[in-house]
Tab-separated table of C-alpha atoms in Angstrom:
chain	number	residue	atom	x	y	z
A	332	UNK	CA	86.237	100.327	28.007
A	333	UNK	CA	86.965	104.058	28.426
A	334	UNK	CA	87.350	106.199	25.460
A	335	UNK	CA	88.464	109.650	25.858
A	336	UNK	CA	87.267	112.546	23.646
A	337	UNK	CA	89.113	115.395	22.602
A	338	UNK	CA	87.266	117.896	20.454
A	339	UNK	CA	86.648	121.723	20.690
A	340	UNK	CA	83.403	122.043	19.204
A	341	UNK	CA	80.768	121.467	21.197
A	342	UNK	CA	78.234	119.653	18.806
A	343	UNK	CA	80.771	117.191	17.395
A	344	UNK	CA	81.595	116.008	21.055
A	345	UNK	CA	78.237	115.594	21.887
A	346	UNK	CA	77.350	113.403	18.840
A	347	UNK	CA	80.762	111.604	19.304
A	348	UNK	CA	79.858	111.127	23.172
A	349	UNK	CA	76.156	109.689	22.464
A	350	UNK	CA	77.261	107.458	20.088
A	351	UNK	CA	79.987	105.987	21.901
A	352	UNK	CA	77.931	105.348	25.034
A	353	UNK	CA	75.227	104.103	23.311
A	354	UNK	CA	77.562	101.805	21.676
A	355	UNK	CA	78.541	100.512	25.327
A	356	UNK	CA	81.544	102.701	25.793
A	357	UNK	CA	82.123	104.654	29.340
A	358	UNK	CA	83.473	108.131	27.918
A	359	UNK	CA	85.251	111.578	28.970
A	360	UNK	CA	85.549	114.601	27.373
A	361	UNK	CA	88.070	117.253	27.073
A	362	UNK	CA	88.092	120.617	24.788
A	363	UNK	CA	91.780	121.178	24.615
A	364	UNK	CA	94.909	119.295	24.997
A	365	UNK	CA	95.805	120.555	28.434
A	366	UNK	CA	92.342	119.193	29.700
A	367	UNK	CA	92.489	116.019	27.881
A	368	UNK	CA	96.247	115.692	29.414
A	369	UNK	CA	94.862	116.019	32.728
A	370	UNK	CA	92.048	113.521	32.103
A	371	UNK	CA	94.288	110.931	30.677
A	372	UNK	CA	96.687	111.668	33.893
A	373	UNK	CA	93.523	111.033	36.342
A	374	UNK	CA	92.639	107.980	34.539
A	375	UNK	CA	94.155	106.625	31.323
A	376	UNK	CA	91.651	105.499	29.094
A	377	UNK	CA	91.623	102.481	26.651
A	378	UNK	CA	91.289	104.603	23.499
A	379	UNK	CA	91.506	108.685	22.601
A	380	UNK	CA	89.219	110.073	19.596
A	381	UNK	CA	91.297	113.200	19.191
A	382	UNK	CA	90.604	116.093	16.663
A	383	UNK	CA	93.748	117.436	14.948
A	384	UNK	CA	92.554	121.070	15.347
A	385	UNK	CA	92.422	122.027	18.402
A	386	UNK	CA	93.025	125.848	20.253
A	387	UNK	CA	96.193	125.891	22.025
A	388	UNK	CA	97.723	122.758	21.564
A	389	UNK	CA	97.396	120.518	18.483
A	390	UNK	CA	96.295	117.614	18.259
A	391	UNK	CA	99.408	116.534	17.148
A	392	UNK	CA	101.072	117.517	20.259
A	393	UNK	CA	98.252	116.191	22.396
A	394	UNK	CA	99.361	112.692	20.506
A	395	UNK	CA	103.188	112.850	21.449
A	396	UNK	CA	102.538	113.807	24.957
A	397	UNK	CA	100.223	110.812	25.510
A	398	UNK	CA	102.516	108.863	23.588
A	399	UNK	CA	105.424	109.981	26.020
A	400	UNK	CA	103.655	109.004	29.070
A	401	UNK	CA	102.698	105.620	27.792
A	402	UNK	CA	101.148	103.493	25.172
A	403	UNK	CA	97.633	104.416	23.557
A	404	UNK	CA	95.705	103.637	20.823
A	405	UNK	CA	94.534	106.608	18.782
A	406	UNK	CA	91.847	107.468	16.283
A	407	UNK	CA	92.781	111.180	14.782
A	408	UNK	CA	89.699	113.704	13.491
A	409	UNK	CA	91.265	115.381	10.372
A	410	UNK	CA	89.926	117.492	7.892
A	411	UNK	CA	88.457	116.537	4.163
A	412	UNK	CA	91.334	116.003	2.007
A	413	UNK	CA	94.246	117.210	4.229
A	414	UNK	CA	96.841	114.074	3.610
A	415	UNK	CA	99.247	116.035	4.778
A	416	UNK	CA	97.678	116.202	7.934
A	417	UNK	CA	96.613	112.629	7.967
A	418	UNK	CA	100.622	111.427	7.182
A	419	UNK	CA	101.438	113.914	10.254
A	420	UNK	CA	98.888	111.965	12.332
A	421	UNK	CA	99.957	108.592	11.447
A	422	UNK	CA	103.830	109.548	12.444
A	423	UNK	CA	103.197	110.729	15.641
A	424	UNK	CA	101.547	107.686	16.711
A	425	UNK	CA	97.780	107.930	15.435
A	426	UNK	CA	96.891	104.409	15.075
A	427	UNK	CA	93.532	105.094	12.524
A	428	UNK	CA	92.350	108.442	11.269
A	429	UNK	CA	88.317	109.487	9.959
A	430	UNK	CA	87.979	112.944	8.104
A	431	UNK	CA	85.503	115.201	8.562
A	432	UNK	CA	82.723	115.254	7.707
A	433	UNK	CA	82.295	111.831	9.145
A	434	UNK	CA	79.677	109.571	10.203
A	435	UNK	CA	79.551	108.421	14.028
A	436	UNK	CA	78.315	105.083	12.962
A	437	UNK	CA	81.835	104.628	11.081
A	438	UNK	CA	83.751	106.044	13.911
A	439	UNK	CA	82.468	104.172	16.456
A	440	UNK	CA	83.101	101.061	13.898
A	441	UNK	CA	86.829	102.497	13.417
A	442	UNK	CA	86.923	102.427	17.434
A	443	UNK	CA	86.070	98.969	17.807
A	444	UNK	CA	88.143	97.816	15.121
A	445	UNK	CA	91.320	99.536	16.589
A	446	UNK	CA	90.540	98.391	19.828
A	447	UNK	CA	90.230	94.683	18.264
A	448	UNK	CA	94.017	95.009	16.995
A	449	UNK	CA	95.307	95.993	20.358
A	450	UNK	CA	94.129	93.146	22.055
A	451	UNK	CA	96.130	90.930	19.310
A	452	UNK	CA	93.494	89.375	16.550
A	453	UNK	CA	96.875	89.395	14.223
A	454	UNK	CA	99.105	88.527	16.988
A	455	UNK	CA	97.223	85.246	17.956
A	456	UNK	CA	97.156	83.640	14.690
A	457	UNK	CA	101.715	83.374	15.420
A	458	UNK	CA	103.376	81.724	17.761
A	459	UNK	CA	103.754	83.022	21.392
A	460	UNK	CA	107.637	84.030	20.653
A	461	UNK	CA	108.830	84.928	17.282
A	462	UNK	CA	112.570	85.805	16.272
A	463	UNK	CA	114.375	87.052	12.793
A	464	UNK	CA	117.563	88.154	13.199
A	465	UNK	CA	118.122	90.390	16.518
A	466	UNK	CA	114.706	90.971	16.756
A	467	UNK	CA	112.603	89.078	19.181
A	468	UNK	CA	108.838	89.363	19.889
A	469	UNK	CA	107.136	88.605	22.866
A	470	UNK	CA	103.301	88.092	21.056
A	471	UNK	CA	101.643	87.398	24.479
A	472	UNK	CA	103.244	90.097	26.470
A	473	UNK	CA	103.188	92.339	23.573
A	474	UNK	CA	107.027	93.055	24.296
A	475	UNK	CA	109.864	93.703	21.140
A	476	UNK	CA	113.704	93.844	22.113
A	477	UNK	CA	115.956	94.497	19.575
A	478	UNK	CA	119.723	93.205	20.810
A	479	UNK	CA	118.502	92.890	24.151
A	480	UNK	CA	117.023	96.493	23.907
A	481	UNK	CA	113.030	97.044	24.900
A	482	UNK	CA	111.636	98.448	21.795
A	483	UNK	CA	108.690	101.079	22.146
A	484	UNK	CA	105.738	100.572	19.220
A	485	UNK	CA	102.188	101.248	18.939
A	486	UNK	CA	99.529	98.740	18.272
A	487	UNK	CA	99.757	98.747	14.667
A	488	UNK	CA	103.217	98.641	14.646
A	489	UNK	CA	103.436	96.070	16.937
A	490	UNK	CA	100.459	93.759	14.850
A	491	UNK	CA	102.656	94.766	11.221
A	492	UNK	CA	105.915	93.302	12.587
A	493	UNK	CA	104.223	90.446	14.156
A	494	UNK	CA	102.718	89.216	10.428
A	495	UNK	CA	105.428	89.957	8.523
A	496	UNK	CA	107.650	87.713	11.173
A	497	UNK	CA	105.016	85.022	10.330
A	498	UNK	CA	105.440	84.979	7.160
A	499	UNK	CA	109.821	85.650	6.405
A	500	UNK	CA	110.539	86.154	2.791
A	501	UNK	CA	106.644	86.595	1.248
A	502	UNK	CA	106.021	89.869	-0.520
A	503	UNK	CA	103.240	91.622	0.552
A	504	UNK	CA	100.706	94.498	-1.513
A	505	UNK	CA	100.030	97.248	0.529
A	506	UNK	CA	96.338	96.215	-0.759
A	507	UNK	CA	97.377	92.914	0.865
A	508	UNK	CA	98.255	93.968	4.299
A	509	UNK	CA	95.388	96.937	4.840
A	510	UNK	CA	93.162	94.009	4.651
A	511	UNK	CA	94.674	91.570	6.788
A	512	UNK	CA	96.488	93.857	8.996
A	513	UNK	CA	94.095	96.529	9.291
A	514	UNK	CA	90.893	94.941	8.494
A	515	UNK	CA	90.305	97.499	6.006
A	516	UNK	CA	88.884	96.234	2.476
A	517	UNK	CA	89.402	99.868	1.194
A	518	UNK	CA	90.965	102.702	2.343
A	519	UNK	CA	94.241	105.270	2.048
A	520	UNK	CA	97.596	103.352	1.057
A	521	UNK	CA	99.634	105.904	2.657
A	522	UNK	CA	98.708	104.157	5.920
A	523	UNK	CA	100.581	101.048	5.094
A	524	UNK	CA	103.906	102.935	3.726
A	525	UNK	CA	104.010	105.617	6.897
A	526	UNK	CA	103.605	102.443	9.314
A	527	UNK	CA	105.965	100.530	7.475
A	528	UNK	CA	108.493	103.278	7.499
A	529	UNK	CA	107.634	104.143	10.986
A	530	UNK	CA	108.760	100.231	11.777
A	531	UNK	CA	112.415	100.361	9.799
A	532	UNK	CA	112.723	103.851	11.880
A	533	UNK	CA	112.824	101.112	15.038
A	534	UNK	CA	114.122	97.373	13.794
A	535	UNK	CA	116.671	98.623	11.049
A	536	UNK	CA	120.351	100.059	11.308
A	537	UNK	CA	119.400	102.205	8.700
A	538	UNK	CA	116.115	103.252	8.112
A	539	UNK	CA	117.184	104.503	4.096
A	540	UNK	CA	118.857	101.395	3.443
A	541	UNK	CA	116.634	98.651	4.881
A	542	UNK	CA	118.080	95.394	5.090
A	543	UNK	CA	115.331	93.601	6.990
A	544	UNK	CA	111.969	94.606	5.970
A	545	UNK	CA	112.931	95.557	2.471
A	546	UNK	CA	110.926	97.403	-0.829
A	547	UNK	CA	109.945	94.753	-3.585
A	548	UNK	CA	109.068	97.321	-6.498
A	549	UNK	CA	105.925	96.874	-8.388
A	550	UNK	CA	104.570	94.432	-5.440
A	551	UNK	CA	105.126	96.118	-1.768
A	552	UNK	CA	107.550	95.484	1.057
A	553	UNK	CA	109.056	91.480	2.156
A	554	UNK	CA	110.752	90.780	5.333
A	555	UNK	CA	114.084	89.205	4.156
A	556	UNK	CA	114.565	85.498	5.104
A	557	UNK	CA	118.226	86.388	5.189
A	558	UNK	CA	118.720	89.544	6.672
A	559	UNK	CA	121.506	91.510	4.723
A	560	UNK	CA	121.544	89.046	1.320
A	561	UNK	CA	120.600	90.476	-1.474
């Protein structure tokens, strides 16, 4: 699989690159966004480890471009401690994040394990077609219509809708689904609650007053059995 590399500085690319090959990746590598826009163009790779701070263009709008042309898994570079950077990441469309400094055993772990989700470990524990209300989900063509409308989500997106539609009117933790929807035994809640409202942003009427996948307060979020009952 191809994984494209988007850092400005020259050592972290190079560690990045050798540890990705050696894992059994094929790799590119860009030092700006315009560069890694042109790679992608030439030949879109399977995954893109891209550094938040980068000269010209951001990583962040390195992320919605990519994002406009098609869909990508991403894993986002951002620095110690910025959340605020890490929340940005996660609404444009970053699918993981690591913070630097990091280690490029974890990253390349963080790789794998994204790449894992997009090829459907949580979608093929459900059945091939799920429906709740006038949502319907496609699990093996990894399609969502909403109405009869095409519905445009990233992998993690697409994996969180596809458990909670297994499972209509259980109340998850946001402990709960970082470990079965993102593998993750530990890691930054946040995740869960910018994917989640990421998802109402798509499936709901209104995003501030969901009436699908709704809050349960003191537990986590529960996709209602009967959408709009109280």
């Amino acid at each position: 699989m191809k994984v494209l590399v988007v850092d400005d500085d020259p050592t972290v690319a190079e560690v990045v690159v050798g540890y990705l090959e050696r894992a059994g990746f094929d790799t590119a590598h860009a030092a700006d966004g315009p560069s890694a826009l042109d790679l992608a163009a030439a030949e879109w790779p399977d995954l893109v480890v891209l550094d938040l701070m980068l000269p010209g263009m951001d990583g962040l709008d390195v992320c919605r471009r990519l994002r406009e042309r098609g869909p990508i898994p991403v894993v986002m570079l951002t620095a110690l401690g910025d959340e605020g950077d890490r929340v940005l990441g996660l609404e444009v469309g970053a699918d993981d994040y690591v913070t630097k400094p990091f280690s490029p055993r974890e990253l390349v772990l963080r790789v794998r394990s994204v790449l894992r989700r997009v090829a459907g470990p949580v979608a093929a524990a459900v059945p091939s077609v799920l429906r709740h209300a006038d949502v319907e989900v496609d699990v093996r063509a990894h399609r969502v219509l909403r109405g009869g409308r095409e519905l445009s989500l990233t992998a993690r997106e697409f994996d969180l809708l596809c458990f909670f539609l297994a499972a209509p009117g259980r109340a998850f933790t946001r402990e709960e689904l970082m470990r079965r929807v993102w593998g993750w035994e530990f890691g930054d809640q946040s995740t869960v609650t910018v994917h989640v409202r990421r998802l109402r942003e798509k499936i709901e009427d209104d995003p501030a007053a969901p009436r699908l996948l709704v809050t349960v307060w003191g537990v986590g979020y529960r996709l209602e059995v009967e959408p709009g009952c109280r």
